[in-house]
Structure formats: C-alpha cells, structure tokens
mmCIF file of C-alpha atoms and ligand atoms in Angstrom:
data_model
loop_
_atom_site.group_PDB
_atom_site.id
_atom_site.type_symbol
_atom_site.label_atom_id
_atom_site.label_comp_id
_atom_site.label_asym_id
_atom_site.label_seq_id
_atom_site.Cartn_x
_atom_site.Cartn_y
_atom_site.Cartn_z
ATOM 1 C CA UNK A 1 -0.160 -0.008 -0.040
ATOM 2 C CA UNK A 2 1.399 3.403 -0.794
ATOM 3 C CA UNK A 3 0.140 7.001 0.000
ATOM 4 C CA UNK A 4 -0.295 7.745 -3.505
ATOM 5 C CA UNK A 5 -3.850 6.361 -4.720
ATOM 6 C CA UNK A 6 -2.475 6.118 -8.209
ATOM 7 C CA UNK A 7 -0.260 3.340 -7.075
ATOM 8 C CA UNK A 8 -2.638 1.856 -4.615
ATOM 9 C CA UNK A 9 -3.733 -1.471 -6.146
ATOM 10 C CA UNK A 10 -2.616 -4.992 -5.356
ATOM 11 C CA UNK A 11 -4.923 -7.051 -7.579
ATOM 12 C CA UNK A 12 -6.694 -6.469 -10.500
ATOM 13 C CA UNK A 13 -10.378 -6.211 -10.065
ATOM 14 C CA UNK A 14 -11.065 -7.638 -13.325
ATOM 15 C CA UNK A 15 -8.950 -10.799 -13.552
ATOM 16 C CA UNK A 16 -7.342 -10.898 -9.980
ATOM 17 C CA UNK A 17 -3.935 -10.661 -11.676
ATOM 18 C CA UNK A 18 -1.092 -8.987 -9.470
ATOM 19 C CA UNK A 19 1.319 -7.693 -12.113
ATOM 20 C CA UNK A 20 1.051 -4.057 -13.400
ATOM 21 C CA UNK A 21 2.956 -1.807 -15.455
ATOM 22 C CA UNK A 22 2.948 1.913 -15.884
ATOM 23 C CA UNK A 23 2.296 2.973 -19.471
ATOM 24 C CA UNK A 24 -0.002 5.182 -21.326
ATOM 25 C CA UNK A 25 -3.341 3.693 -22.321
ATOM 26 C CA UNK A 26 -4.829 4.281 -25.663
ATOM 27 C CA UNK A 27 -6.829 7.433 -26.157
ATOM 28 C CA UNK A 28 -5.229 8.723 -22.881
ATOM 29 C CA UNK A 29 -2.299 11.159 -22.411
ATOM 30 C CA UNK A 30 -0.983 10.040 -18.714
ATOM 31 C CA UNK A 31 0.923 7.054 -17.492
ATOM 32 C CA UNK A 32 -1.482 4.702 -15.627
ATOM 33 C CA UNK A 33 -1.230 1.521 -13.809
ATOM 34 C CA UNK A 34 -2.363 -1.245 -16.106
ATOM 35 C CA UNK A 35 -2.800 -4.972 -15.513
ATOM 36 C CA UNK A 36 -0.303 -6.813 -17.750
ATOM 37 C CA UNK A 37 -2.743 -9.952 -18.056
ATOM 38 C CA UNK A 38 -6.085 -8.249 -19.266
ATOM 39 C CA UNK A 39 -5.263 -4.745 -19.895
ATOM 40 C CA UNK A 40 -7.364 -3.355 -17.144
ATOM 41 C CA UNK A 41 -6.564 0.288 -16.546
ATOM 42 C CA UNK A 42 -6.518 1.705 -12.945
ATOM 43 C CA UNK A 43 -8.142 5.164 -13.328
ATOM 44 C CA UNK A 44 -8.619 6.947 -10.038
ATOM 45 C CA UNK A 45 -10.419 10.090 -9.682
ATOM 46 C CA UNK A 46 -11.466 12.226 -6.647
ATOM 47 C CA UNK A 47 -14.130 11.097 -4.320
ATOM 48 C CA UNK A 48 -17.176 13.360 -3.596
ATOM 49 C CA UNK A 49 -18.003 14.976 -0.330
ATOM 50 C CA UNK A 50 -20.932 17.166 0.687
ATOM 51 C CA UNK A 51 -20.736 19.743 3.497
ATOM 52 C CA UNK A 52 -22.951 22.458 4.996
ATOM 53 C CA UNK A 53 -22.361 25.844 6.526
ATOM 54 C CA UNK A 54 -25.401 25.711 9.141
ATOM 55 C CA UNK A 55 -26.034 29.258 10.318
ATOM 56 C CA UNK A 56 -28.655 30.000 13.146
ATOM 57 C CA UNK A 57 -29.126 33.640 14.648
ATOM 58 C CA UNK A 58 -25.663 34.697 13.616
ATOM 59 C CA UNK A 59 -23.811 31.676 14.760
ATOM 60 C CA UNK A 60 -22.056 28.971 12.703
ATOM 61 C CA UNK A 61 -22.356 25.332 13.804
ATOM 62 C CA UNK A 62 -18.932 23.778 13.853
ATOM 63 C CA UNK A 63 -17.739 20.170 14.847
ATOM 64 C CA UNK A 64 -14.598 19.238 16.461
ATOM 65 C CA UNK A 65 -13.293 16.172 14.889
ATOM 66 C CA UNK A 66 -12.627 12.861 16.757
ATOM 67 C CA UNK A 67 -10.661 11.240 14.046
ATOM 68 C CA UNK A 68 -7.829 11.906 11.451
ATOM 69 C CA UNK A 69 -7.472 13.849 9.386
ATOM 70 C CA UNK A 70 -7.824 16.806 11.221
ATOM 71 C CA UNK A 71 -8.471 15.197 14.761
ATOM 72 C CA UNK A 72 -9.078 17.875 17.433
ATOM 73 C CA UNK A 73 -9.591 20.577 14.904
ATOM 74 C CA UNK A 74 -12.841 22.356 13.973
ATOM 75 C CA UNK A 75 -14.798 22.230 10.674
ATOM 76 C CA UNK A 76 -18.370 22.344 9.364
ATOM 77 C CA UNK A 77 -20.272 19.052 9.008
ATOM 78 C CA UNK A 78 -19.694 17.109 6.049
ATOM 79 C CA UNK A 79 -18.984 13.762 4.626
ATOM 80 C CA UNK A 80 -18.719 11.524 1.432
ATOM 81 C CA UNK A 81 -21.795 11.328 -0.737
ATOM 82 C CA UNK A 82 -23.060 7.778 -0.982
ATOM 83 C CA UNK A 83 -23.445 6.015 -4.493
ATOM 84 C CA UNK A 84 -27.265 6.705 -4.801
ATOM 85 C CA UNK A 85 -27.499 9.984 -3.181
ATOM 86 C CA UNK A 86 -27.275 13.483 -4.724
ATOM 87 C CA UNK A 87 -25.193 16.090 -2.666
ATOM 88 C CA UNK A 88 -27.482 17.855 -1.165
ATOM 89 C CA UNK A 89 -29.128 14.635 0.403
ATOM 90 C CA UNK A 90 -25.732 13.915 1.518
ATOM 91 C CA UNK A 91 -25.155 17.224 3.016
ATOM 92 C CA UNK A 92 -28.342 17.173 5.101
ATOM 93 C CA UNK A 93 -27.587 13.700 6.200
ATOM 94 C CA UNK A 94 -24.301 14.541 7.423
ATOM 95 C CA UNK A 95 -25.325 17.310 9.324
ATOM 96 C CA UNK A 96 -27.936 15.221 11.162
ATOM 97 C CA UNK A 97 -25.586 12.452 11.682
ATOM 98 C CA UNK A 98 -22.673 14.476 12.829
ATOM 99 C CA UNK A 99 -24.530 17.309 14.876
ATOM 100 C CA UNK A 100 -28.039 15.823 15.700
ATOM 101 C CA UNK A 101 -29.538 19.035 13.988
ATOM 102 C CA UNK A 102 -31.914 18.976 11.128
ATOM 103 C CA UNK A 103 -30.978 21.459 8.376
ATOM 104 C CA UNK A 104 -32.576 22.809 5.214
ATOM 105 C CA UNK A 105 -29.924 22.922 2.804
ATOM 106 C CA UNK A 106 -29.641 26.215 0.807
ATOM 107 C CA UNK A 107 -27.508 27.676 -1.844
ATOM 108 C CA UNK A 108 -24.513 26.146 -3.405
ATOM 109 C CA UNK A 109 -21.432 28.017 -2.164
ATOM 110 C CA UNK A 110 -18.639 26.531 -4.128
ATOM 111 C CA UNK A 111 -16.686 23.095 -4.945
ATOM 112 C CA UNK A 112 -13.366 22.777 -3.376
ATOM 113 C CA UNK A 113 -10.456 20.446 -3.716
ATOM 114 C CA UNK A 114 -9.208 18.711 -0.640
ATOM 115 C CA UNK A 115 -7.030 16.073 0.507
ATOM 116 C CA UNK A 116 -8.345 13.083 2.323
ATOM 117 C CA UNK A 117 -6.584 10.143 4.319
ATOM 118 C CA UNK A 118 -4.021 8.397 2.578
ATOM 119 C CA UNK A 119 -3.445 11.010 -0.183
ATOM 120 C CA UNK A 120 -7.167 10.563 -1.476
ATOM 121 C CA UNK A 121 -8.167 13.497 -3.153
ATOM 122 C CA UNK A 122 -11.544 14.932 -2.523
ATOM 123 C CA UNK A 123 -13.960 17.381 -4.067
ATOM 124 C CA UNK A 124 -16.072 18.861 -1.405
ATOM 125 C CA UNK A 125 -19.394 20.424 -2.662
ATOM 126 C CA UNK A 126 -20.353 23.089 -0.088
ATOM 127 C CA UNK A 127 -23.866 24.336 0.757
ATOM 128 C CA UNK A 128 -25.520 26.878 3.069
ATOM 129 C CA UNK A 129 -27.973 25.544 5.372
ATOM 130 C CA UNK A 130 -30.711 26.618 7.831
ATOM 131 C CA UNK A 131 -31.443 25.072 11.302
ATOM 132 C CA UNK A 132 -35.057 23.716 11.103
ATOM 133 C CA UNK A 133 -34.916 21.098 13.960
ATOM 134 C CA UNK A 134 -33.118 18.816 16.298
ATOM 135 C CA UNK A 135 -33.282 15.079 16.205
ATOM 136 C CA UNK A 136 -30.683 13.371 18.295
ATOM 137 C CA UNK A 137 -27.275 13.341 19.471
ATOM 138 C CA UNK A 138 -23.962 13.657 17.495
ATOM 139 C CA UNK A 139 -22.093 10.905 16.078
ATOM 140 C CA UNK A 140 -18.752 9.365 17.352
ATOM 141 C CA UNK A 141 -17.024 11.005 14.568
ATOM 142 C CA UNK A 142 -17.253 14.373 16.265
ATOM 143 C CA UNK A 143 -15.905 15.229 19.884
ATOM 144 C CA UNK A 144 -17.936 18.132 20.178
ATOM 145 C CA UNK A 145 -20.539 20.423 18.464
ATOM 146 C CA UNK A 146 -20.547 24.122 19.185
ATOM 147 C CA UNK A 147 -22.134 27.386 17.756
ATOM 148 C CA UNK A 148 -19.660 30.087 17.185
ATOM 149 C CA UNK A 149 -20.680 33.917 16.552
ATOM 150 C CA UNK A 150 -19.494 34.951 13.318
ATOM 151 C CA UNK A 151 -16.572 36.928 14.633
ATOM 152 C CA UNK A 152 -15.468 34.070 17.011
ATOM 153 C CA UNK A 153 -14.536 31.351 14.528
ATOM 154 C CA UNK A 154 -11.586 29.244 15.795
ATOM 155 C CA UNK A 155 -9.402 29.844 12.622
ATOM 156 C CA UNK A 156 -6.135 28.750 14.410
ATOM 157 C CA UNK A 157 -7.597 25.401 14.981
ATOM 158 C CA UNK A 158 -9.692 24.732 11.700
ATOM 159 C CA UNK A 159 -9.148 21.490 10.445
ATOM 160 C CA UNK A 160 -9.000 22.023 6.504
ATOM 161 C CA UNK A 161 -7.460 25.168 4.591
ATOM 162 C CA UNK A 162 -10.042 24.741 1.825
ATOM 163 C CA UNK A 163 -13.037 24.538 4.482
ATOM 164 C CA UNK A 164 -11.595 27.698 6.003
ATOM 165 C CA UNK A 165 -11.567 29.339 2.723
ATOM 166 C CA UNK A 166 -15.192 28.282 2.094
ATOM 167 C CA UNK A 167 -16.183 29.591 5.342
ATOM 168 C CA UNK A 168 -14.311 33.004 4.971
ATOM 169 C CA UNK A 169 -16.089 33.482 1.665
ATOM 170 C CA UNK A 170 -19.306 32.678 3.002
ATOM 171 C CA UNK A 171 -19.078 35.174 6.130
ATOM 172 C CA UNK A 172 -17.915 37.698 3.729
ATOM 173 C CA UNK A 173 -20.797 37.451 1.236
ATOM 174 C CA UNK A 174 -23.598 36.965 3.344
HETATM 175 ZN ZN1 ZN B 1 -6.488 -7.995 -15.176
#
C-alpha cells in the first residue's frame, strides 16, 4: 500500500492478476497502472463529499473532529456522498449524523479540492444551510458540536484550509 492512490492497487479487479505496468493507455495522455494480463487500467478520480455551513441567529455550527485527518480541529459538518445520493441529500444527512440537528440545505456556495486520508483526493461541494430542528445526538465522528458567533470562528484550530476558505467566503458574502 502506498500513499499515492494512483499506485495503490494490489489485485486487478477484473482478472485478479497481480502484475502491473505503468504505461499510457490508448486515447489517454497520462501514464496509468495497467494489468499486464487483461489490460485493465487503474483510473482514479477524486471522491465526492458534501458539506454544509449551518447558520442560526448569527452563529455557525462547527464540529470538532474525533478522527484523523484533522483530529481535534474544527470544521463544518460534511462527509462522503453515497452512491445513490445527490450532494444535497448527503449534506443534510451529514449534518444530522454529525450534529443531531436537522438542516434545510440552501445555496450552493462552491466546490473545493481537498486532501483526504492516505493521499486520497476529495472534491467537496459546500452548501449554506438553515436550522429547522433537532433530532438526536452527535455521532462518534465528532468530539464536540458548538455554535460560534461569526466573529469568533476558531481559525487557528480549523481542520482543512479549503474548508476555512469556504467559510471565509461565506462570511464575507452574507
Ligand atoms: Zn487484469
């Protein structure tokens, strides 16, 4: 296993082969890892995540992460989009799972590139959101859930630079 997801394959998912070579496949312009037995090409794209900047009465809901990456640091709720989900549903679900709050997802604020565990590339779709209810307790993925006034965001302990960018832009524009 390597930290580069482009090299991180042990068995060919098509034939089970274990021998790979780096070459440029037909109609491509980049070197990829290719199975020497059946020709399967290991294409890796970024994973899709969705997140929400949830605001209520001038305060922003942030979660302190219990796990790496960003353990012990703050960010707004979000996570990976499931295969059958659209990003809006994923953002609403993640807010509920991570905070116990029910959100109405609002405007699309932007798409940001980020780095996940083991060098995994992630594209995060960020929405604004409004608090509409409360359902239960926060998940074990987060240590703490807190509402921060707009001018007291813990920038020095913010988990992801791209997340901080997204939040700064949101605060500047609304
Ligand atoms: Zn193969």
